[in-house]
Amino acid sequence: IYGYFDWDSYLKETGGEPAPASAFKQHPDPPANEFRLKMKLEAQDPRNPSSTCIATVVGIMGPRVQLRLDGSDNTNDFWEMIDSPSIKPVGHCQENGGMLQPPLGFRKNPSHWPMFVLNTLKDADIAPKNIFIHEPPSPSRNRFKIGMKLEAVDKKNPRLICPATVGSVTEDQIFVTFDGWKGAFDYWCKYDSRDIFPVGWCQKSGHPLQPPGDKTPFTPVRDKLLSSITTPGSVPLSIQCLPKTATINNGTPTSSKLKSKTNQF
Ligand code: MLZ
């Protein structure tokens, strides 16, 4: 069966406890996905979030839909949870005094937009209101601890959800490190990010889970080894090639580092 990954034996081998379900901004039971291919809905343009556009479901995985903005090309597809507030039934925007906007990169003359909307929605398969699910509440505080295991969206390959470990924690953020990938895909996110899930979430929700990579993770031993080959005035190639996240992973997200710097002036 696709995407099957045995967390139990993996956790036995590698050690590490799963982060508790209460740490996540996710419904305890993943909602059933009743969206179907070709259904149309309203979605925020991820590249221009103040715009509400018409979108078509072009893919379905567990409680997520792959969306393509109507009038745009197929190179900017994105994934949304079916309980995301960024997607709404057709009509929602107007009912709230807004106006549907052409997506960034609308392929026609902007003056054709109103007609384009009419034609797009005529005879369309409109996603029914009742299949949109309310967003779950946020946990009251950051309950993550270093070393806890989770499942996380790979933001560089957003169709993938992969096994990960909490690498660092601040008051309101966590550093997501992907197991077996040396740091190239790691990122900081808020503790209530919708891109992170409890261990077992994929299996429970019918979403594929990528197995961990086969690259050895960064260990203090490896870091020591690398620094011991650094001679003053020269940077070894191995270090030049390191992903940025690995070299700045000292427990502080880059953005807050910048902020505290700025505050000094
Ligand atoms: N094929 C890609 C996918 C990597 C996915 C990593 N996810 C944490 C690669 O090998 O680069």
PDB file of C-alpha atoms and ligand atoms in Angstrom:
ATOM      1  CA  ILE A   1       0.000   0.000   0.000  1.00  0.00           C
ATOM      2  CA  TYR A   2       1.251   3.461  -0.901  1.00  0.00           C
ATOM      3  CA  GLY A   3       3.128   5.642   1.531  1.00  0.00           C
ATOM      4  CA  TYR A   4       3.100   3.085   4.276  1.00  0.00           C
ATOM      5  CA  PHE A   5       5.691   3.769   6.947  1.00  0.00           C
ATOM      6  CA  ASP A   6       5.954   1.844  10.191  1.00  0.00           C
ATOM      7  CA  TRP A   7       6.402   4.487  12.908  1.00  0.00           C
ATOM      8  CA  ASP A   8       6.353   1.906  15.712  1.00  0.00           C
ATOM      9  CA  SER A   9       9.462   0.014  14.679  1.00  0.00           C
ATOM     10  CA  TYR A  10      11.151   3.247  13.544  1.00  0.00           C
ATOM     11  CA  LEU A  11      10.625   4.815  16.964  1.00  0.00           C
ATOM     12  CA  LYS A  12      11.940   1.674  18.615  1.00  0.00           C
ATOM     13  CA  GLU A  13      15.095   1.826  16.466  1.00  0.00           C
ATOM     14  CA  THR A  14      15.768   5.551  16.619  1.00  0.00           C
ATOM     15  CA  GLY A  15      14.296   6.413  20.003  1.00  0.00           C
ATOM     16  CA  GLY A  16      12.362   9.623  20.383  1.00  0.00           C
ATOM     17  CA  GLU A  17       8.815  10.163  21.542  1.00  0.00           C
ATOM     18  CA  PRO A  18       5.999  11.474  19.364  1.00  0.00           C
ATOM     19  CA  ALA A  19       4.878  15.039  20.114  1.00  0.00           C
ATOM     20  CA  PRO A  20       1.477  14.882  21.882  1.00  0.00           C
ATOM     21  CA  ALA A  21      -1.611  15.475  19.721  1.00  0.00           C
ATOM     22  CA  SER A  22      -2.478  18.445  21.963  1.00  0.00           C
ATOM     23  CA  ALA A  23       0.607  20.273  20.628  1.00  0.00           C
ATOM     24  CA  PHE A  24      -0.890  20.584  17.135  1.00  0.00           C
ATOM     25  CA  LYS A  25      -3.437  22.830  15.497  1.00  0.00           C
ATOM     26  CA  GLN A  26      -5.176  19.867  13.866  1.00  0.00           C
ATOM     27  CA  HIS A  27      -8.509  18.158  14.412  1.00  0.00           C
ATOM     28  CA  PRO A  28      -7.947  15.099  16.633  1.00  0.00           C
ATOM     29  CA  ASP A  29      -9.735  13.039  13.978  1.00  0.00           C
ATOM     30  CA  PRO A  30      -8.646  14.113  10.488  1.00  0.00           C
ATOM     31  CA  PRO A  31     -11.800  15.276   8.651  1.00  0.00           C
ATOM     32  CA  ALA A  32     -13.179  13.171   5.796  1.00  0.00           C
ATOM     33  CA  ASN A  33     -12.428  14.709   2.411  1.00  0.00           C
ATOM     34  CA  GLU A  34     -15.557  14.998   0.267  1.00  0.00           C
ATOM     35  CA  PHE A  35     -14.017  17.244  -2.362  1.00  0.00           C
ATOM     36  CA  ARG A  36     -13.858  15.732  -5.839  1.00  0.00           C
ATOM     37  CA  LEU A  37     -11.698  16.465  -8.873  1.00  0.00           C
ATOM     38  CA  LYS A  38     -12.897  19.428 -10.971  1.00  0.00           C
ATOM     39  CA  MET A  39     -14.949  20.973  -8.173  1.00  0.00           C
ATOM     40  CA  LYS A  40     -14.696  24.761  -8.037  1.00  0.00           C
ATOM     41  CA  LEU A  41     -14.329  26.940  -4.963  1.00  0.00           C
ATOM     42  CA  GLU A  42     -12.921  30.279  -3.861  1.00  0.00           C
ATOM     43  CA  ALA A  43      -9.298  30.380  -2.696  1.00  0.00           C
ATOM     44  CA  GLN A  44      -6.792  32.982  -1.660  1.00  0.00           C
ATOM     45  CA  ASP A  45      -4.063  33.441  -4.244  1.00  0.00           C
ATOM     46  CA  PRO A  46      -1.010  32.190  -2.288  1.00  0.00           C
ATOM     47  CA  ARG A  47       1.210  34.600  -4.212  1.00  0.00           C
ATOM     48  CA  ASN A  48      -1.115  37.525  -3.530  1.00  0.00           C
ATOM     49  CA  PRO A  49      -3.138  36.648  -0.412  1.00  0.00           C
ATOM     50  CA  SER A  50      -5.353  39.739  -0.491  1.00  0.00           C
ATOM     51  CA  SER A  51      -6.950  38.345  -3.689  1.00  0.00           C
ATOM     52  CA  THR A  52      -9.752  35.819  -3.606  1.00  0.00           C
ATOM     53  CA  CYS A  53      -9.809  33.813  -6.841  1.00  0.00           C
ATOM     54  CA  ILE A  54     -11.720  30.920  -8.355  1.00  0.00           C
ATOM     55  CA  ALA A  55      -9.888  27.629  -7.992  1.00  0.00           C
ATOM     56  CA  THR A  56     -10.391  24.115  -9.312  1.00  0.00           C
ATOM     57  CA  VAL A  57      -9.558  20.918  -7.432  1.00  0.00           C
ATOM     58  CA  VAL A  58      -6.921  19.113  -9.517  1.00  0.00           C
ATOM     59  CA  GLY A  59      -5.680  16.648  -6.910  1.00  0.00           C
ATOM     60  CA  ILE A  60      -6.801  15.007  -3.670  1.00  0.00           C
ATOM     61  CA  MET A  61      -4.688  13.399  -0.917  1.00  0.00           C
ATOM     62  CA  GLY A  62      -6.105  12.623   2.506  1.00  0.00           C
ATOM     63  CA  PRO A  63      -7.674  15.806   3.918  1.00  0.00           C
ATOM     64  CA  ARG A  64      -5.827  18.027   1.410  1.00  0.00           C
ATOM     65  CA  VAL A  65      -6.729  19.321  -2.041  1.00  0.00           C
ATOM     66  CA  GLN A  66      -4.412  20.414  -4.831  1.00  0.00           C
ATOM     67  CA  LEU A  67      -5.741  23.645  -6.316  1.00  0.00           C
ATOM     68  CA  ARG A  68      -5.210  25.494  -9.591  1.00  0.00           C
ATOM     69  CA  LEU A  69      -6.407  29.080  -9.928  1.00  0.00           C
ATOM     70  CA  ASP A  70      -8.714  29.488 -12.916  1.00  0.00           C
ATOM     71  CA  GLY A  71      -7.167  31.676 -15.591  1.00  0.00           C
ATOM     72  CA  SER A  72      -3.661  30.846 -14.375  1.00  0.00           C
ATOM     73  CA  ASP A  73      -1.331  28.147 -15.733  1.00  0.00           C
ATOM     74  CA  ASN A  74      -0.557  24.737 -14.225  1.00  0.00           C
ATOM     75  CA  THR A  75       2.831  25.731 -12.794  1.00  0.00           C
ATOM     76  CA  ASN A  76       1.548  27.354  -9.623  1.00  0.00           C
ATOM     77  CA  ASP A  77      -0.628  24.610  -8.161  1.00  0.00           C
ATOM     78  CA  PHE A  78      -0.756  24.566  -4.376  1.00  0.00           C
ATOM     79  CA  TRP A  79      -2.124  22.383  -1.596  1.00  0.00           C
ATOM     80  CA  GLU A  80      -4.687  23.383   1.018  1.00  0.00           C
ATOM     81  CA  MET A  81      -6.144  21.510   3.971  1.00  0.00           C
ATOM     82  CA  ILE A  82      -9.899  21.091   3.577  1.00  0.00           C
ATOM     83  CA  ASP A  83     -10.248  22.813   6.979  1.00  0.00           C
ATOM     84  CA  SER A  84      -8.185  25.822   5.880  1.00  0.00           C
ATOM     85  CA  PRO A  85      -9.786  29.273   6.184  1.00  0.00           C
ATOM     86  CA  SER A  86      -8.119  30.132   2.836  1.00  0.00           C
ATOM     87  CA  ILE A  87     -10.728  28.151   0.927  1.00  0.00           C
ATOM     88  CA  LYS A  88     -14.431  29.048   0.818  1.00  0.00           C
ATOM     89  CA  PRO A  89     -17.533  28.036  -1.116  1.00  0.00           C
ATOM     90  CA  VAL A  90     -18.256  29.964  -4.320  1.00  0.00           C
ATOM     91  CA  GLY A  91     -20.279  33.046  -3.382  1.00  0.00           C
ATOM     92  CA  HIS A  92     -18.587  33.645  -0.046  1.00  0.00           C
ATOM     93  CA  CYS A  93     -16.465  36.552  -1.286  1.00  0.00           C
ATOM     94  CA  GLN A  94     -19.409  38.507  -2.720  1.00  0.00           C
ATOM     95  CA  GLU A  95     -21.637  37.757   0.260  1.00  0.00           C
ATOM     96  CA  ASN A  96     -18.971  39.470   2.351  1.00  0.00           C
ATOM     97  CA  GLY A  97     -18.736  42.545   0.176  1.00  0.00           C
ATOM     98  CA  GLY A  98     -15.631  41.451  -1.717  1.00  0.00           C
ATOM     99  CA  MET A  99     -14.956  40.938  -5.397  1.00  0.00           C
ATOM    100  CA  LEU A 100     -13.336  37.927  -7.046  1.00  0.00           C
ATOM    101  CA  GLN A 101      -9.942  38.871  -8.468  1.00  0.00           C
ATOM    102  CA  PRO A 102      -7.960  37.491 -11.405  1.00  0.00           C
ATOM    103  CA  PRO A 103      -5.008  35.396 -10.179  1.00  0.00           C
ATOM    104  CA  LEU A 104      -1.472  36.716 -10.446  1.00  0.00           C
ATOM    105  CA  GLY A 105      -0.411  35.811 -13.996  1.00  0.00           C
ATOM    106  CA  PHE A 106      -3.972  35.865 -15.401  1.00  0.00           C
ATOM    107  CA  ARG A 107      -3.417  34.739 -18.971  1.00  0.00           C
ATOM    108  CA  LYS A 108      -6.078  36.905 -20.585  1.00  0.00           C
ATOM    109  CA  ASN A 109      -6.647  40.630 -20.875  1.00  0.00           C
ATOM    110  CA  PRO A 110      -7.759  41.851 -17.403  1.00  0.00           C
ATOM    111  CA  SER A 111     -10.795  43.512 -19.011  1.00  0.00           C
ATOM    112  CA  HIS A 112     -12.060  40.008 -19.880  1.00  0.00           C
ATOM    113  CA  TRP A 113     -12.131  38.991 -16.198  1.00  0.00           C
ATOM    114  CA  PRO A 114     -15.858  39.577 -15.450  1.00  0.00           C
ATOM    115  CA  MET A 115     -16.873  37.585 -18.536  1.00  0.00           C
ATOM    116  CA  PHE A 116     -14.267  34.948 -17.697  1.00  0.00           C
ATOM    117  CA  VAL A 117     -15.834  34.515 -14.229  1.00  0.00           C
ATOM    118  CA  LEU A 118     -19.319  34.077 -15.696  1.00  0.00           C
ATOM    119  CA  ASN A 119     -18.115  31.480 -18.201  1.00  0.00           C
ATOM    120  CA  THR A 120     -15.995  29.670 -15.639  1.00  0.00           C
ATOM    121  CA  LEU A 121     -18.852  29.238 -13.202  1.00  0.00           C
ATOM    122  CA  LYS A 122     -21.485  28.427 -15.827  1.00  0.00           C
ATOM    123  CA  ASP A 123     -22.240  24.679 -15.682  1.00  0.00           C
ATOM    124  CA  ALA A 124     -19.362  24.266 -13.225  1.00  0.00           C
ATOM    125  CA  ASP A 125     -19.236  21.583 -10.582  1.00  0.00           C
ATOM    126  CA  ILE A 126     -19.472  23.901  -7.563  1.00  0.00           C
ATOM    127  CA  ALA A 127     -18.139  22.449  -4.312  1.00  0.00           C
ATOM    128  CA  PRO A 128     -21.108  22.254  -1.884  1.00  0.00           C
ATOM    129  CA  LYS A 129     -20.906  24.398   1.274  1.00  0.00           C
ATOM    130  CA  ASN A 130     -21.195  21.492   3.691  1.00  0.00           C
ATOM    131  CA  ILE A 131     -17.913  19.844   2.665  1.00  0.00           C
ATOM    132  CA  PHE A 132     -15.842  22.810   3.918  1.00  0.00           C
ATOM    133  CA  ILE A 133     -14.612  22.094   7.446  1.00  0.00           C
ATOM    134  CA  HIS A 134     -14.047  24.626  10.241  1.00  0.00           C
ATOM    135  CA  GLU A 135     -10.460  25.362  11.164  1.00  0.00           C
ATOM    136  CA  PRO A 136      -9.389  23.655  14.420  1.00  0.00           C
ATOM    137  CA  PRO A 137      -8.477  25.853  17.412  1.00  0.00           C
ATOM    138  CA  SER A 138      -4.836  26.698  18.203  1.00  0.00           C
ATOM    139  CA  PRO A 139      -3.154  25.041  21.169  1.00  0.00           C
ATOM    140  CA  SER A 140      -2.908  27.529  24.050  1.00  0.00           C
ATOM    141  CA  ARG A 141       0.903  27.394  24.121  1.00  0.00           C
ATOM    142  CA  ASN A 142       3.956  25.805  22.542  1.00  0.00           C
ATOM    143  CA  ARG A 143       4.030  22.239  23.883  1.00  0.00           C
ATOM    144  CA  PHE A 144       6.864  20.997  21.648  1.00  0.00           C
ATOM    145  CA  LYS A 145      10.172  19.805  23.095  1.00  0.00           C
ATOM    146  CA  ILE A 146      13.460  19.130  21.326  1.00  0.00           C
ATOM    147  CA  GLY A 147      13.634  15.567  20.013  1.00  0.00           C
ATOM    148  CA  MET A 148       9.890  15.064  19.654  1.00  0.00           C
ATOM    149  CA  LYS A 149       8.765  13.303  16.462  1.00  0.00           C
ATOM    150  CA  LEU A 150       6.115  14.566  14.070  1.00  0.00           C
ATOM    151  CA  GLU A 151       4.956  14.517  10.447  1.00  0.00           C
ATOM    152  CA  ALA A 152       5.514  17.684   8.440  1.00  0.00           C
ATOM    153  CA  VAL A 153       4.880  19.142   4.995  1.00  0.00           C
ATOM    154  CA  ASP A 154       8.100  19.489   3.014  1.00  0.00           C
ATOM    155  CA  LYS A 155       7.695  23.132   1.973  1.00  0.00           C
ATOM    156  CA  LYS A 156      10.047  22.650  -0.976  1.00  0.00           C
ATOM    157  CA  ASN A 157       7.913  19.712  -2.189  1.00  0.00           C
ATOM    158  CA  PRO A 158       4.526  20.611  -0.705  1.00  0.00           C
ATOM    159  CA  ARG A 159       2.812  17.461  -1.906  1.00  0.00           C
ATOM    160  CA  LEU A 160       5.039  15.483   0.490  1.00  0.00           C
ATOM    161  CA  ILE A 161       4.487  14.891   4.187  1.00  0.00           C
ATOM    162  CA  CYS A 162       7.546  13.380   5.858  1.00  0.00           C
ATOM    163  CA  PRO A 163       8.766  12.100   9.247  1.00  0.00           C
ATOM    164  CA  ALA A 164      10.514  14.850  11.190  1.00  0.00           C
ATOM    165  CA  THR A 165      12.032  15.731  14.549  1.00  0.00           C
ATOM    166  CA  VAL A 166      11.828  18.951  16.555  1.00  0.00           C
ATOM    167  CA  GLY A 167      15.379  20.321  16.374  1.00  0.00           C
ATOM    168  CA  SER A 168      14.931  23.481  18.401  1.00  0.00           C
ATOM    169  CA  VAL A 169      12.188  25.369  20.208  1.00  0.00           C
ATOM    170  CA  THR A 170      11.544  29.030  21.014  1.00  0.00           C
ATOM    171  CA  GLU A 171       8.567  30.559  22.778  1.00  0.00           C
ATOM    172  CA  ASP A 172       6.346  30.452  19.709  1.00  0.00           C
ATOM    173  CA  GLN A 173       8.317  28.556  17.064  1.00  0.00           C
ATOM    174  CA  ILE A 174       9.788  25.142  16.385  1.00  0.00           C
ATOM    175  CA  PHE A 175      12.584  24.055  14.059  1.00  0.00           C
ATOM    176  CA  VAL A 176      11.336  21.160  11.924  1.00  0.00           C
ATOM    177  CA  THR A 177      14.186  18.846  10.874  1.00  0.00           C
ATOM    178  CA  PHE A 178      13.427  16.121   8.344  1.00  0.00           C
ATOM    179  CA  ASP A 179      14.710  12.677   9.283  1.00  0.00           C
ATOM    180  CA  GLY A 180      17.445  11.495   6.965  1.00  0.00           C
ATOM    181  CA  TRP A 181      17.819  14.673   4.880  1.00  0.00           C
ATOM    182  CA  LYS A 182      20.820  16.509   6.377  1.00  0.00           C
ATOM    183  CA  GLY A 183      19.000  19.773   6.853  1.00  0.00           C
ATOM    184  CA  ALA A 184      18.340  20.852   3.256  1.00  0.00           C
ATOM    185  CA  PHE A 185      14.564  20.886   3.777  1.00  0.00           C
ATOM    186  CA  ASP A 186      14.408  22.007   7.425  1.00  0.00           C
ATOM    187  CA  TYR A 187      12.484  25.133   8.453  1.00  0.00           C
ATOM    188  CA  TRP A 188      11.229  27.191  11.355  1.00  0.00           C
ATOM    189  CA  CYS A 189       7.486  27.538  11.820  1.00  0.00           C
ATOM    190  CA  LYS A 190       4.993  28.695  14.445  1.00  0.00           C
ATOM    191  CA  TYR A 191       3.942  25.984  16.906  1.00  0.00           C
ATOM    192  CA  ASP A 192       0.396  26.319  15.587  1.00  0.00           C
ATOM    193  CA  SER A 193       1.401  25.884  11.920  1.00  0.00           C
ATOM    194  CA  ARG A 194      -1.035  23.852   9.813  1.00  0.00           C
ATOM    195  CA  ASP A 195       1.937  22.153   8.110  1.00  0.00           C
ATOM    196  CA  ILE A 196       2.798  19.908  11.061  1.00  0.00           C
ATOM    197  CA  PHE A 197       0.922  16.823  12.252  1.00  0.00           C
ATOM    198  CA  PRO A 198       1.117  14.245  15.024  1.00  0.00           C
ATOM    199  CA  VAL A 199       2.805  10.908  14.375  1.00  0.00           C
ATOM    200  CA  GLY A 200       0.215   8.615  12.790  1.00  0.00           C
ATOM    201  CA  TRP A 201      -1.796  11.454  11.239  1.00  0.00           C
ATOM    202  CA  CYS A 202      -1.056  10.385   7.654  1.00  0.00           C
ATOM    203  CA  GLN A 203      -2.070   6.810   8.264  1.00  0.00           C
ATOM    204  CA  LYS A 204      -5.220   7.921  10.091  1.00  0.00           C
ATOM    205  CA  SER A 205      -6.204  10.348   7.359  1.00  0.00           C
ATOM    206  CA  GLY A 206      -5.280   8.209   4.351  1.00  0.00           C
ATOM    207  CA  HIS A 207      -2.514  10.597   3.275  1.00  0.00           C
ATOM    208  CA  PRO A 208       0.734   9.088   1.953  1.00  0.00           C
ATOM    209  CA  LEU A 209       3.780   9.526   4.217  1.00  0.00           C
ATOM    210  CA  GLN A 210       7.259   9.631   2.681  1.00  0.00           C
ATOM    211  CA  PRO A 211       9.776   7.359   4.391  1.00  0.00           C
ATOM    212  CA  PRO A 212      12.791   9.170   5.957  1.00  0.00           C
ATOM    213  CA  GLY A 213      15.745   9.916   3.662  1.00  0.00           C
ATOM    214  CA  ASP A 214      18.909   7.839   3.794  1.00  0.00           C
ATOM    215  CA  LYS A 215      21.272  10.754   4.448  1.00  0.00           C
ATOM    216  CA  THR A 216      22.771  10.759   7.915  1.00  0.00           C
ATOM    217  CA  PRO A 217      21.482  13.584  10.029  1.00  0.00           C
ATOM    218  CA  PHE A 218      23.706  16.315  11.365  1.00  0.00           C
ATOM    219  CA  THR A 219      25.332  15.217  14.576  1.00  0.00           C
ATOM    220  CA  PRO A 220      27.632  17.139  16.905  1.00  0.00           C
ATOM    221  CA  VAL A 221      30.351  14.631  15.942  1.00  0.00           C
ATOM    222  CA  ARG A 222      30.010  15.534  12.292  1.00  0.00           C
ATOM    223  CA  ASP A 223      29.987  19.252  13.112  1.00  0.00           C
ATOM    224  CA  LYS A 224      33.207  18.822  15.080  1.00  0.00           C
ATOM    225  CA  LEU A 225      34.770  16.928  12.211  1.00  0.00           C
ATOM    226  CA  LEU A 226      33.906  19.722   9.790  1.00  0.00           C
ATOM    227  CA  SER A 227      35.210  22.487  12.029  1.00  0.00           C
ATOM    228  CA  SER A 228      38.455  20.615  12.616  1.00  0.00           C
ATOM    229  CA  ILE A 229      39.216  20.736   8.894  1.00  0.00           C
ATOM    230  CA  THR A 230      38.566  24.467   8.669  1.00  0.00           C
ATOM    231  CA  THR A 231      41.882  26.294   8.424  1.00  0.00           C
ATOM    232  CA  PRO A 232      41.960  30.085   8.962  1.00  0.00           C
ATOM    233  CA  GLY A 233      41.307  31.987   5.771  1.00  0.00           C
ATOM    234  CA  SER A 234      39.942  29.034   3.849  1.00  0.00           C
ATOM    235  CA  VAL A 235      36.495  27.575   3.770  1.00  0.00           C
ATOM    236  CA  PRO A 236      36.382  23.908   2.865  1.00  0.00           C
ATOM    237  CA  LEU A 237      34.084  23.030   0.009  1.00  0.00           C
ATOM    238  CA  SER A 238      32.087  20.744   2.263  1.00  0.00           C
ATOM    239  CA  ILE A 239      31.088  23.744   4.364  1.00  0.00           C
ATOM    240  CA  GLN A 240      30.361  26.023   1.427  1.00  0.00           C
ATOM    241  CA  CYS A 241      27.871  23.441   0.246  1.00  0.00           C
ATOM    242  CA  LEU A 242      26.071  23.101   3.550  1.00  0.00           C
ATOM    243  CA  PRO A 243      22.465  24.202   3.588  1.00  0.00           C
ATOM    244  CA  LYS A 244      22.003  27.578   5.257  1.00  0.00           C
ATOM    245  CA  THR A 245      19.731  26.140   7.899  1.00  0.00           C
ATOM    246  CA  ALA A 246      22.473  23.834   9.128  1.00  0.00           C
ATOM    247  CA  THR A 247      25.028  26.589   9.639  1.00  0.00           C
ATOM    248  CA  ILE A 248      22.652  28.945  11.448  1.00  0.00           C
ATOM    249  CA  ASN A 249      20.950  26.300  13.536  1.00  0.00           C
ATOM    250  CA  ASN A 250      22.068  27.539  16.907  1.00  0.00           C
ATOM    251  CA  GLY A 251      18.636  27.633  18.432  1.00  0.00           C
ATOM    252  CA  THR A 252      17.485  31.040  17.228  1.00  0.00           C
ATOM    253  CA  PRO A 253      15.304  31.551  14.169  1.00  0.00           C
ATOM    254  CA  THR A 254      16.944  33.887  11.676  1.00  0.00           C
ATOM    255  CA  SER A 255      14.018  36.273  11.714  1.00  0.00           C
ATOM    256  CA  SER A 256      14.094  36.828  15.470  1.00  0.00           C
ATOM    257  CA  LYS A 257      17.875  37.197  15.317  1.00  0.00           C
ATOM    258  CA  LEU A 258      17.357  39.995  12.816  1.00  0.00           C
ATOM    259  CA  LYS A 259      14.631  41.492  14.946  1.00  0.00           C
ATOM    260  CA  SER A 260      16.733  41.600  18.117  1.00  0.00           C
ATOM    261  CA  LYS A 261      19.568  43.180  16.108  1.00  0.00           C
ATOM    262  CA  THR A 262      17.231  45.839  14.754  1.00  0.00           C
ATOM    263  CA  ASN A 263      15.885  46.560  18.202  1.00  0.00           C
ATOM    264  CA  GLN A 264      19.333  47.522  19.397  1.00  0.00           C
ATOM    265  CA  PHE A 265      19.424  50.490  17.064  1.00  0.00           C
TER     266      PHE A 265
HETATM  267  N1  MLZ B   1      13.135  13.998  -4.905  1.00  0.00           N
HETATM  268  C1  MLZ B   1      13.472  15.015  -3.980  1.00  0.00           C
HETATM  269  C2  MLZ B   1      12.581  14.896  -2.779  1.00  0.00           C
HETATM  270  C3  MLZ B   1      13.170  15.173  -1.478  1.00  0.00           C
HETATM  271  C4  MLZ B   1      12.130  15.134  -0.362  1.00  0.00           C
HETATM  272  C5  MLZ B   1      12.684  15.452   0.975  1.00  0.00           C
HETATM  273  N2  MLZ B   1      11.704  15.644   1.945  1.00  0.00           N
HETATM  274  C6  MLZ B   1      12.169  16.026   3.243  1.00  0.00           C
HETATM  275  C7  MLZ B   1      14.944  14.945  -3.658  1.00  0.00           C
HETATM  276  O1  MLZ B   1      15.476  13.836  -3.578  1.00  0.00           O
HETATM  277  O2  MLZ B   1      15.570  15.979  -3.560  1.00  0.00           O
END
